[in-house]
PDB file of C-alpha atoms and ligand atoms in Angstrom:
ATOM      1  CA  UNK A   1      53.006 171.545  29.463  1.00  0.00           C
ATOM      2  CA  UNK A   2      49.902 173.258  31.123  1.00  0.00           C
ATOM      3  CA  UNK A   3      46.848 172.313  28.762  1.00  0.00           C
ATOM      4  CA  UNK A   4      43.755 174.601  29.104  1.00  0.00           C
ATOM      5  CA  UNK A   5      41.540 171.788  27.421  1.00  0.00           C
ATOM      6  CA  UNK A   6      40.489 169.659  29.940  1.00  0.00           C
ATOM      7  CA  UNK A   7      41.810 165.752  28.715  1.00  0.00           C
ATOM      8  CA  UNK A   8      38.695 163.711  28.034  1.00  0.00           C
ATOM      9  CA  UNK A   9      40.664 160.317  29.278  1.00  0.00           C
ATOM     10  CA  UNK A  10      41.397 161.797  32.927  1.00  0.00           C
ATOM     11  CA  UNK A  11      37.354 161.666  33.117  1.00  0.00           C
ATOM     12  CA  UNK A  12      36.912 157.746  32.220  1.00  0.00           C
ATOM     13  CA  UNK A  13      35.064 156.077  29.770  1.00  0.00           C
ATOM     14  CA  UNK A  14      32.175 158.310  28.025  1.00  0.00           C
ATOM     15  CA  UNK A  15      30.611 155.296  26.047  1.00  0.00           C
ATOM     16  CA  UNK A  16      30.346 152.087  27.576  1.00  0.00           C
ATOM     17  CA  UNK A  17      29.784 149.032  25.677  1.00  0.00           C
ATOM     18  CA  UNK A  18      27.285 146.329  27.538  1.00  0.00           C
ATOM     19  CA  UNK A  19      27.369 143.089  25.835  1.00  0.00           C
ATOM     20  CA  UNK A  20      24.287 142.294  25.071  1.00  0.00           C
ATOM     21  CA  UNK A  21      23.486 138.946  24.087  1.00  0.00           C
ATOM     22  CA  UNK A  22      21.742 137.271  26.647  1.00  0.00           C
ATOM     23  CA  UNK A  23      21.631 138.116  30.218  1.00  0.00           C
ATOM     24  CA  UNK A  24      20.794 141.261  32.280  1.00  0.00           C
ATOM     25  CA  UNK A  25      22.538 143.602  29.738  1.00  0.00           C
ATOM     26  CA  UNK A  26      19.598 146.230  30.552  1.00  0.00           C
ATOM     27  CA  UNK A  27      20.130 146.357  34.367  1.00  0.00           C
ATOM     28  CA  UNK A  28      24.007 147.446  33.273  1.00  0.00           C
ATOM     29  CA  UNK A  29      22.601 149.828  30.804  1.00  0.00           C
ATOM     30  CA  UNK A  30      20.514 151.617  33.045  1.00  0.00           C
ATOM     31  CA  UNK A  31      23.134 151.483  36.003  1.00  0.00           C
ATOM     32  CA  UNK A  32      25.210 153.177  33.176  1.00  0.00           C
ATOM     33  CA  UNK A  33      22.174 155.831  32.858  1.00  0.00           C
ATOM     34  CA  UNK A  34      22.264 156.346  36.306  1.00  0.00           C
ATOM     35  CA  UNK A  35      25.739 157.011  36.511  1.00  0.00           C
ATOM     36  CA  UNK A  36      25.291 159.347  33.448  1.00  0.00           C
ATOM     37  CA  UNK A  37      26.971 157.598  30.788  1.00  0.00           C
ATOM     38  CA  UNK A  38      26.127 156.485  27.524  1.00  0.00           C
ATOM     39  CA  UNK A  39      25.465 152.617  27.212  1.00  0.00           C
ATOM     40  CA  UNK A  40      25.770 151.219  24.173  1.00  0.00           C
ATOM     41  CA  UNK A  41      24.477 147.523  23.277  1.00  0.00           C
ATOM     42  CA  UNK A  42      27.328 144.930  21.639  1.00  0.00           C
ATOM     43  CA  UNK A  43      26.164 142.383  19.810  1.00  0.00           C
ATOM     44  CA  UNK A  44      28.940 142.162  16.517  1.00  0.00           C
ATOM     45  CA  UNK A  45      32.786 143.164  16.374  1.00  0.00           C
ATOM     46  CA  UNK A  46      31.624 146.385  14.566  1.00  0.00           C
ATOM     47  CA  UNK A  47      29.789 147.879  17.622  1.00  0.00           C
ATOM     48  CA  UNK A  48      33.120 147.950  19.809  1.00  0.00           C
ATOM     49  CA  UNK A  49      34.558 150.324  17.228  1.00  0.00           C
ATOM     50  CA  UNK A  50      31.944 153.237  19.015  1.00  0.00           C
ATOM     51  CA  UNK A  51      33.019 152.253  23.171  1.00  0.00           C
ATOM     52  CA  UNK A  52      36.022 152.828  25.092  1.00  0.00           C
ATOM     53  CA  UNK A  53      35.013 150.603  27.610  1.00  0.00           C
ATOM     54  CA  UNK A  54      33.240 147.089  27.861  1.00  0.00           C
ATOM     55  CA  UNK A  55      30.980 145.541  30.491  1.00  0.00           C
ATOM     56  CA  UNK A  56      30.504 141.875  30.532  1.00  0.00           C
ATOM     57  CA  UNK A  57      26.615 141.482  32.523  1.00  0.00           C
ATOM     58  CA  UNK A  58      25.656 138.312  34.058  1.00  0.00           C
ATOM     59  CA  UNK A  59      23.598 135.459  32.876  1.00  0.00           C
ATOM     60  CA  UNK A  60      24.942 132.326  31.378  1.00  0.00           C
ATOM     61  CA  UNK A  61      28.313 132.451  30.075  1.00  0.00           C
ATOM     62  CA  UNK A  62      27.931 129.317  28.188  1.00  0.00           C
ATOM     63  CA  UNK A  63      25.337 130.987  25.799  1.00  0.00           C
ATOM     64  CA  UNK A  64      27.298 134.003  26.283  1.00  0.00           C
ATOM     65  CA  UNK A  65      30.064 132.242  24.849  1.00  0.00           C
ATOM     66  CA  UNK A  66      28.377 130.313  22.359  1.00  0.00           C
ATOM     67  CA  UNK A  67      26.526 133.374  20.802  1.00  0.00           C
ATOM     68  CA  UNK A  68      29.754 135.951  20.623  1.00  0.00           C
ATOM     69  CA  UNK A  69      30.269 135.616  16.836  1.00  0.00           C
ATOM     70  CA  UNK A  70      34.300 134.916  16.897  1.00  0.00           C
ATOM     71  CA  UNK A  71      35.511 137.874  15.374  1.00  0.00           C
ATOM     72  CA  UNK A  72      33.953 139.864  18.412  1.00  0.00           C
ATOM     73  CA  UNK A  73      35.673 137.491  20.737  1.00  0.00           C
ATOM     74  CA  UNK A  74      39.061 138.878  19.136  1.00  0.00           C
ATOM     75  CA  UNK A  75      38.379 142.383  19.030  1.00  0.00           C
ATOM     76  CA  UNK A  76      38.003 142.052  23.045  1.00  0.00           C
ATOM     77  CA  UNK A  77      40.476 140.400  23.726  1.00  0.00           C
ATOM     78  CA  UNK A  78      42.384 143.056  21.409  1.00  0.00           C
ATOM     79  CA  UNK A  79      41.351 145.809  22.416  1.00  0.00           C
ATOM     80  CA  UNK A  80      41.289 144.680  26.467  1.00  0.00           C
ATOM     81  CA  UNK A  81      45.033 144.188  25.425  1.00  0.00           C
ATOM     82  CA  UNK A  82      45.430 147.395  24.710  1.00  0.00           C
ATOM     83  CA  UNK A  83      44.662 148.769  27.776  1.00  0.00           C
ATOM     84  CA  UNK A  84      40.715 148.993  27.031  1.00  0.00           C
ATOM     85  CA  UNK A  85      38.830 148.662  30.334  1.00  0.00           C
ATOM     86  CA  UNK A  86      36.513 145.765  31.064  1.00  0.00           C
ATOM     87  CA  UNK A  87      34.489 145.012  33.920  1.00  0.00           C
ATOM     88  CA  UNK A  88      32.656 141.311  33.996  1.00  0.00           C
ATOM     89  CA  UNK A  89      29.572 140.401  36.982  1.00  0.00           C
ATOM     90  CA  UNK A  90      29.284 137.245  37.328  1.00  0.00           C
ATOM     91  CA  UNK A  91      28.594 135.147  34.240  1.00  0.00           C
ATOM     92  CA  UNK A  92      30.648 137.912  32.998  1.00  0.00           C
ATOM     93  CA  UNK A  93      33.655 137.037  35.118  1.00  0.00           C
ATOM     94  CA  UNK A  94      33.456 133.080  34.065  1.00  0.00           C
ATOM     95  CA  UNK A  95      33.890 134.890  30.925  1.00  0.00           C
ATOM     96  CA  UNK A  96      37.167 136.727  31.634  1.00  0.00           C
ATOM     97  CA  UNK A  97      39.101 133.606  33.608  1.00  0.00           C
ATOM     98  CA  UNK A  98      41.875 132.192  31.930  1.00  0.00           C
ATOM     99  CA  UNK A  99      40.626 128.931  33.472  1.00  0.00           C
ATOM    100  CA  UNK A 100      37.185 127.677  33.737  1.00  0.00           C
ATOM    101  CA  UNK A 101      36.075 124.044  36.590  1.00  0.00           C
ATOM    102  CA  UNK A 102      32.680 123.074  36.046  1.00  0.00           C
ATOM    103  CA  UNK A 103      32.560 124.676  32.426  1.00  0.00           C
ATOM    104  CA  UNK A 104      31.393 122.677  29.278  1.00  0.00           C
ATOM    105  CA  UNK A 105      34.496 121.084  27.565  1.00  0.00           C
ATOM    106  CA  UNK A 106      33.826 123.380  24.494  1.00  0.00           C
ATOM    107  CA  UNK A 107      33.524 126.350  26.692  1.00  0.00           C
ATOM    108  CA  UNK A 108      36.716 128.771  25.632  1.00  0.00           C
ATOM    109  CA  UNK A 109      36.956 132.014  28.429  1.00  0.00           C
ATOM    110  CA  UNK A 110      37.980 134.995  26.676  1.00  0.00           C
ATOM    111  CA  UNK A 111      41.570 135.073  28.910  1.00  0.00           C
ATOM    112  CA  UNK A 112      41.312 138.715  29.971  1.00  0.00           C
ATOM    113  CA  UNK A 113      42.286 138.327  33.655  1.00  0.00           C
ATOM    114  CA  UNK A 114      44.532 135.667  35.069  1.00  0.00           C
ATOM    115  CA  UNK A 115      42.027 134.024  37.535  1.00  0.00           C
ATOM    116  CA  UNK A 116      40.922 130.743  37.472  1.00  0.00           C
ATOM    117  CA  UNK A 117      37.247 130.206  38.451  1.00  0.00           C
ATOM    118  CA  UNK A 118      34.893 127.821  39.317  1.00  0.00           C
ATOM    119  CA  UNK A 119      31.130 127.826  37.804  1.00  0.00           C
ATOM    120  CA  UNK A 120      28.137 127.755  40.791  1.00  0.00           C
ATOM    121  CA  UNK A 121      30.283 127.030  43.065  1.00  0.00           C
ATOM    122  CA  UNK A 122      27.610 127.961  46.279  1.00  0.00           C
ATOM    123  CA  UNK A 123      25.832 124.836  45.666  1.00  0.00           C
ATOM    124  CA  UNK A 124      22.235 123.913  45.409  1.00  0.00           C
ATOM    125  CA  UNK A 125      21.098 124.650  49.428  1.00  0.00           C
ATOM    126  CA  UNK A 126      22.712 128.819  49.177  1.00  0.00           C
ATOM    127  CA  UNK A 127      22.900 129.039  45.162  1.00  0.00           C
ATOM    128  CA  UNK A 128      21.601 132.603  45.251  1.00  0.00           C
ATOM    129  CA  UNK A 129      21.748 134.890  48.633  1.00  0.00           C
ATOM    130  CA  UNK A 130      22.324 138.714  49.305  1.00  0.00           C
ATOM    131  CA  UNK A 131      25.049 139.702  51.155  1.00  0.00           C
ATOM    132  CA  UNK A 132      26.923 142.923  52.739  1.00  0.00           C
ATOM    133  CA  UNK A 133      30.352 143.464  50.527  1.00  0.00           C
ATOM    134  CA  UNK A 134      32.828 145.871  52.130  1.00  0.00           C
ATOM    135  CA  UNK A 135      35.753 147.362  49.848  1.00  0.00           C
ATOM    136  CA  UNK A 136      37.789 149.963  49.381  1.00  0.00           C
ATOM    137  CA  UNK A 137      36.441 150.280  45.801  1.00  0.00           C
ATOM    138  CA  UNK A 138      33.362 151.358  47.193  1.00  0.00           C
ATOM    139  CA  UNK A 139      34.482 153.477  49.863  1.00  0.00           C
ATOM    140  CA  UNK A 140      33.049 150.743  52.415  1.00  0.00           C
ATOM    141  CA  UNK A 141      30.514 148.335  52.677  1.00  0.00           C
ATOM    142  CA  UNK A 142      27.590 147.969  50.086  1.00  0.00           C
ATOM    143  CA  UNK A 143      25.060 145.099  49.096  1.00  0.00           C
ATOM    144  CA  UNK A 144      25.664 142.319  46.590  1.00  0.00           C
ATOM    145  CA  UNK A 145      23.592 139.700  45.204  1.00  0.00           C
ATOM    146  CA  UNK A 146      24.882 136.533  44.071  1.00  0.00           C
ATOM    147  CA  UNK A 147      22.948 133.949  41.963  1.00  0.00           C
ATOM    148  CA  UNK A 148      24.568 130.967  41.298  1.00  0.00           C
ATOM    149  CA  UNK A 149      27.998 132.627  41.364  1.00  0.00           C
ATOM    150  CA  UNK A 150      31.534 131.351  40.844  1.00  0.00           C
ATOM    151  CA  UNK A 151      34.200 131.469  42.951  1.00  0.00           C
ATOM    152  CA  UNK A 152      37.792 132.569  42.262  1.00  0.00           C
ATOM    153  CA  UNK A 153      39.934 129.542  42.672  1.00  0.00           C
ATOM    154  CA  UNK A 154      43.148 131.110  41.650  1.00  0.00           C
ATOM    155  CA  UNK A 155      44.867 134.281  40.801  1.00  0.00           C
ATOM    156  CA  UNK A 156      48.067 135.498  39.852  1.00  0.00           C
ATOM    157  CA  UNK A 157      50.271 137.783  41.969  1.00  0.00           C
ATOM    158  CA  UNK A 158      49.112 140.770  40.223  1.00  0.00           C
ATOM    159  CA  UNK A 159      45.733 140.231  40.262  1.00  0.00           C
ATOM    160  CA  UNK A 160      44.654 142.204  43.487  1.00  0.00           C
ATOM    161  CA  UNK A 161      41.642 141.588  45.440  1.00  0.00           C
ATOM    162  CA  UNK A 162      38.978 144.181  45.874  1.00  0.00           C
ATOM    163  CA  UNK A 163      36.718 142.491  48.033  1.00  0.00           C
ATOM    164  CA  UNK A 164      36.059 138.856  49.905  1.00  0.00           C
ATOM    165  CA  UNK A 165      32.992 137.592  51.680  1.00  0.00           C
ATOM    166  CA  UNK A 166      32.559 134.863  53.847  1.00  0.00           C
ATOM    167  CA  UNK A 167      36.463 133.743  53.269  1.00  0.00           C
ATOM    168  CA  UNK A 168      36.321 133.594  49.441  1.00  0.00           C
ATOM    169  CA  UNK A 169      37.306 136.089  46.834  1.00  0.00           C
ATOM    170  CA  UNK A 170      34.750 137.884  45.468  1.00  0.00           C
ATOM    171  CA  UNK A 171      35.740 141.158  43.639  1.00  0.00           C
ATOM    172  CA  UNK A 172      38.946 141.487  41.893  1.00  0.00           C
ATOM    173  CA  UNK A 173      41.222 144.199  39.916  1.00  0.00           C
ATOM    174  CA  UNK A 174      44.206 143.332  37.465  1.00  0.00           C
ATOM    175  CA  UNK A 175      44.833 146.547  35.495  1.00  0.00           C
ATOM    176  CA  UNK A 176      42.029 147.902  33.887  1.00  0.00           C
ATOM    177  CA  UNK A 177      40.109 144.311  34.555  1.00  0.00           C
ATOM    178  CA  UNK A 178      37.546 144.524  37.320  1.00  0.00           C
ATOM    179  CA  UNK A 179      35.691 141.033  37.970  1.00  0.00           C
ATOM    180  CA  UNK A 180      32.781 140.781  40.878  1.00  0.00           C
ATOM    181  CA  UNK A 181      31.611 137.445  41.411  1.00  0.00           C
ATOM    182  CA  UNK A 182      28.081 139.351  41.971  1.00  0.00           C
ATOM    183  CA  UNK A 183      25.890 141.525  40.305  1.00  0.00           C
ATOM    184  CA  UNK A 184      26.044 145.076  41.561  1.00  0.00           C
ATOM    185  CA  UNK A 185      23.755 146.114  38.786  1.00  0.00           C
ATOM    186  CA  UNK A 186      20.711 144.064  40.353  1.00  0.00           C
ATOM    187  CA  UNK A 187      20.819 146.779  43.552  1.00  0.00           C
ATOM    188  CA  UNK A 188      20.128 150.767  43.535  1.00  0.00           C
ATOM    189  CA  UNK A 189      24.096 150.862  44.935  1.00  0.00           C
ATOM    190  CA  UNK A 190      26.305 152.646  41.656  1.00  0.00           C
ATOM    191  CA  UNK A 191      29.143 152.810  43.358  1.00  0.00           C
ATOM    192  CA  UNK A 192      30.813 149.542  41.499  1.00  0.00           C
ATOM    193  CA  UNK A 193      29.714 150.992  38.048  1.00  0.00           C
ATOM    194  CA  UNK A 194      31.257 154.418  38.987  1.00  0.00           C
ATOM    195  CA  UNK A 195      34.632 152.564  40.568  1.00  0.00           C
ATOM    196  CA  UNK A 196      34.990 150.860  36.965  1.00  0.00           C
ATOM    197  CA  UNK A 197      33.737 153.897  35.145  1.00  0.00           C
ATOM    198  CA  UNK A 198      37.701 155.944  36.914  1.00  0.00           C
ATOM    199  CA  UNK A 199      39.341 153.164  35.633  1.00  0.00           C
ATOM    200  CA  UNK A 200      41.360 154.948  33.100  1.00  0.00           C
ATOM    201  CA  UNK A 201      42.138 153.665  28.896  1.00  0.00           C
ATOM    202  CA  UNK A 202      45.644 153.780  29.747  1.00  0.00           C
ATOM    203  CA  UNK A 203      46.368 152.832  32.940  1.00  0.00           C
ATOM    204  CA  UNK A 204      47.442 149.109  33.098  1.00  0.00           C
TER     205      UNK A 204
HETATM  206  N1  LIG B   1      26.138 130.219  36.760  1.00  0.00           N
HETATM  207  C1  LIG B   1      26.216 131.143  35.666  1.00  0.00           C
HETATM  208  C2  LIG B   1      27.289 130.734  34.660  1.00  0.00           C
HETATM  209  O1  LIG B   1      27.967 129.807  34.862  1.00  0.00           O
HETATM  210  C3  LIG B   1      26.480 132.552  36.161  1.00  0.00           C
HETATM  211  C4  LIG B   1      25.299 133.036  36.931  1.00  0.00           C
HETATM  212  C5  LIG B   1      25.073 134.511  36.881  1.00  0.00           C
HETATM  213  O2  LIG B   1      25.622 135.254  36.053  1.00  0.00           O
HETATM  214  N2  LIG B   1      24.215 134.939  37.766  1.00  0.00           N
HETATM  215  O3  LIG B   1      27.455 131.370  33.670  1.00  0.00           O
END
């Protein structure tokens, strides 16, 4: 049936949540600005109610983990279920893995992707570095900073990958899951933030 109101879902996510409980939740929120969109901090479970979207920013996803109060922990993982998209950088991906090497034993990832990852996994000698990240995501190559970023140690057949640098997985896709290993919201670049922001609520 034609419509002649133009379906807000076909246009992405208008309100995008930014966890923000440690880490650099403001560099997302202004890479949200400068994409046009309405950022909106998440501290408690009550704040998802107003997104329809979720980013999870980098920084250190044990505290990360250890300060998400666990009823907010559920309501992700609810509402990712339901087709809600999430995008994690980083820390933020550590936080998505279904498996964590090198995390603290009482560090439980939220299980939103079905990666396994492993925690600063560049080593002391190259444990942050800039690189040049080339995807079709981004309609070619782009820069990307990584500071003491994981590594995606396994994945599961439908978990595709976006991007790889220097022979190791670095941005990946499962759904509406996006997961970069680095932080695209530390560079002037917006084209990661607008690639998750036409990920569509019901396209899984
Ligand atoms: N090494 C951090 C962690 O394990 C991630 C670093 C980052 O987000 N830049 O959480």
């Amino acid at each position: 049936m034609a419509r002649d109101v133009p379906n807000e879902r076909l246009r992405g996510p208008r309100r995008v949540g930014v966890l923000a409980l440690q880490g650099d939740f403001r560099e997302h929120l202004a890479a949200l600005r400068a994409c046009e969109v309405e950022g909106v901090p998440i501290r408690l479970a009550s704040d998802l109610d107003a997104v329809d979207a979720l980013v999870l920013p980098g920084g250190e996803s044990t505290t990360m983990a250890r300060l998400m109060e666990p009823e907010l922990k559920a309501s992700i993982q609810h509402r990712s279920a339901a087709g809600m998209p999430v995008m994690g950088t980083c820390a933020g991906m550590i936080l998505m893995s279904r498996d964590i090497q090198g995390g603290r034993a009482d560090q439980e990832p939220l299980k939103l992707m079905d990666i396994g990852v492993r925690r600063n996994a560049y080593g002391r000698q190259i444990d942050s570095f800039e690189a040049v990240v080339e995807s079709p995501a981004i309609g070619g190559a782009g820069p990307a900073v990584f500071i003491r970023a994981p590594q995606v140690t396994e994945r599961a057949p439908d978990v595709q990958e976006l991007a790889s640098h220097a022979g190791q997985t670095v941005a990946v896709k499962q759904g509406n899951r996006l997961a970069l290993a680095f932080h695209p919201e530390l560079t002037a670049d917006r084209r990661w933030h607008q690639y998750f922001l036409t990920l569509d609520g019901e396209d899984r």
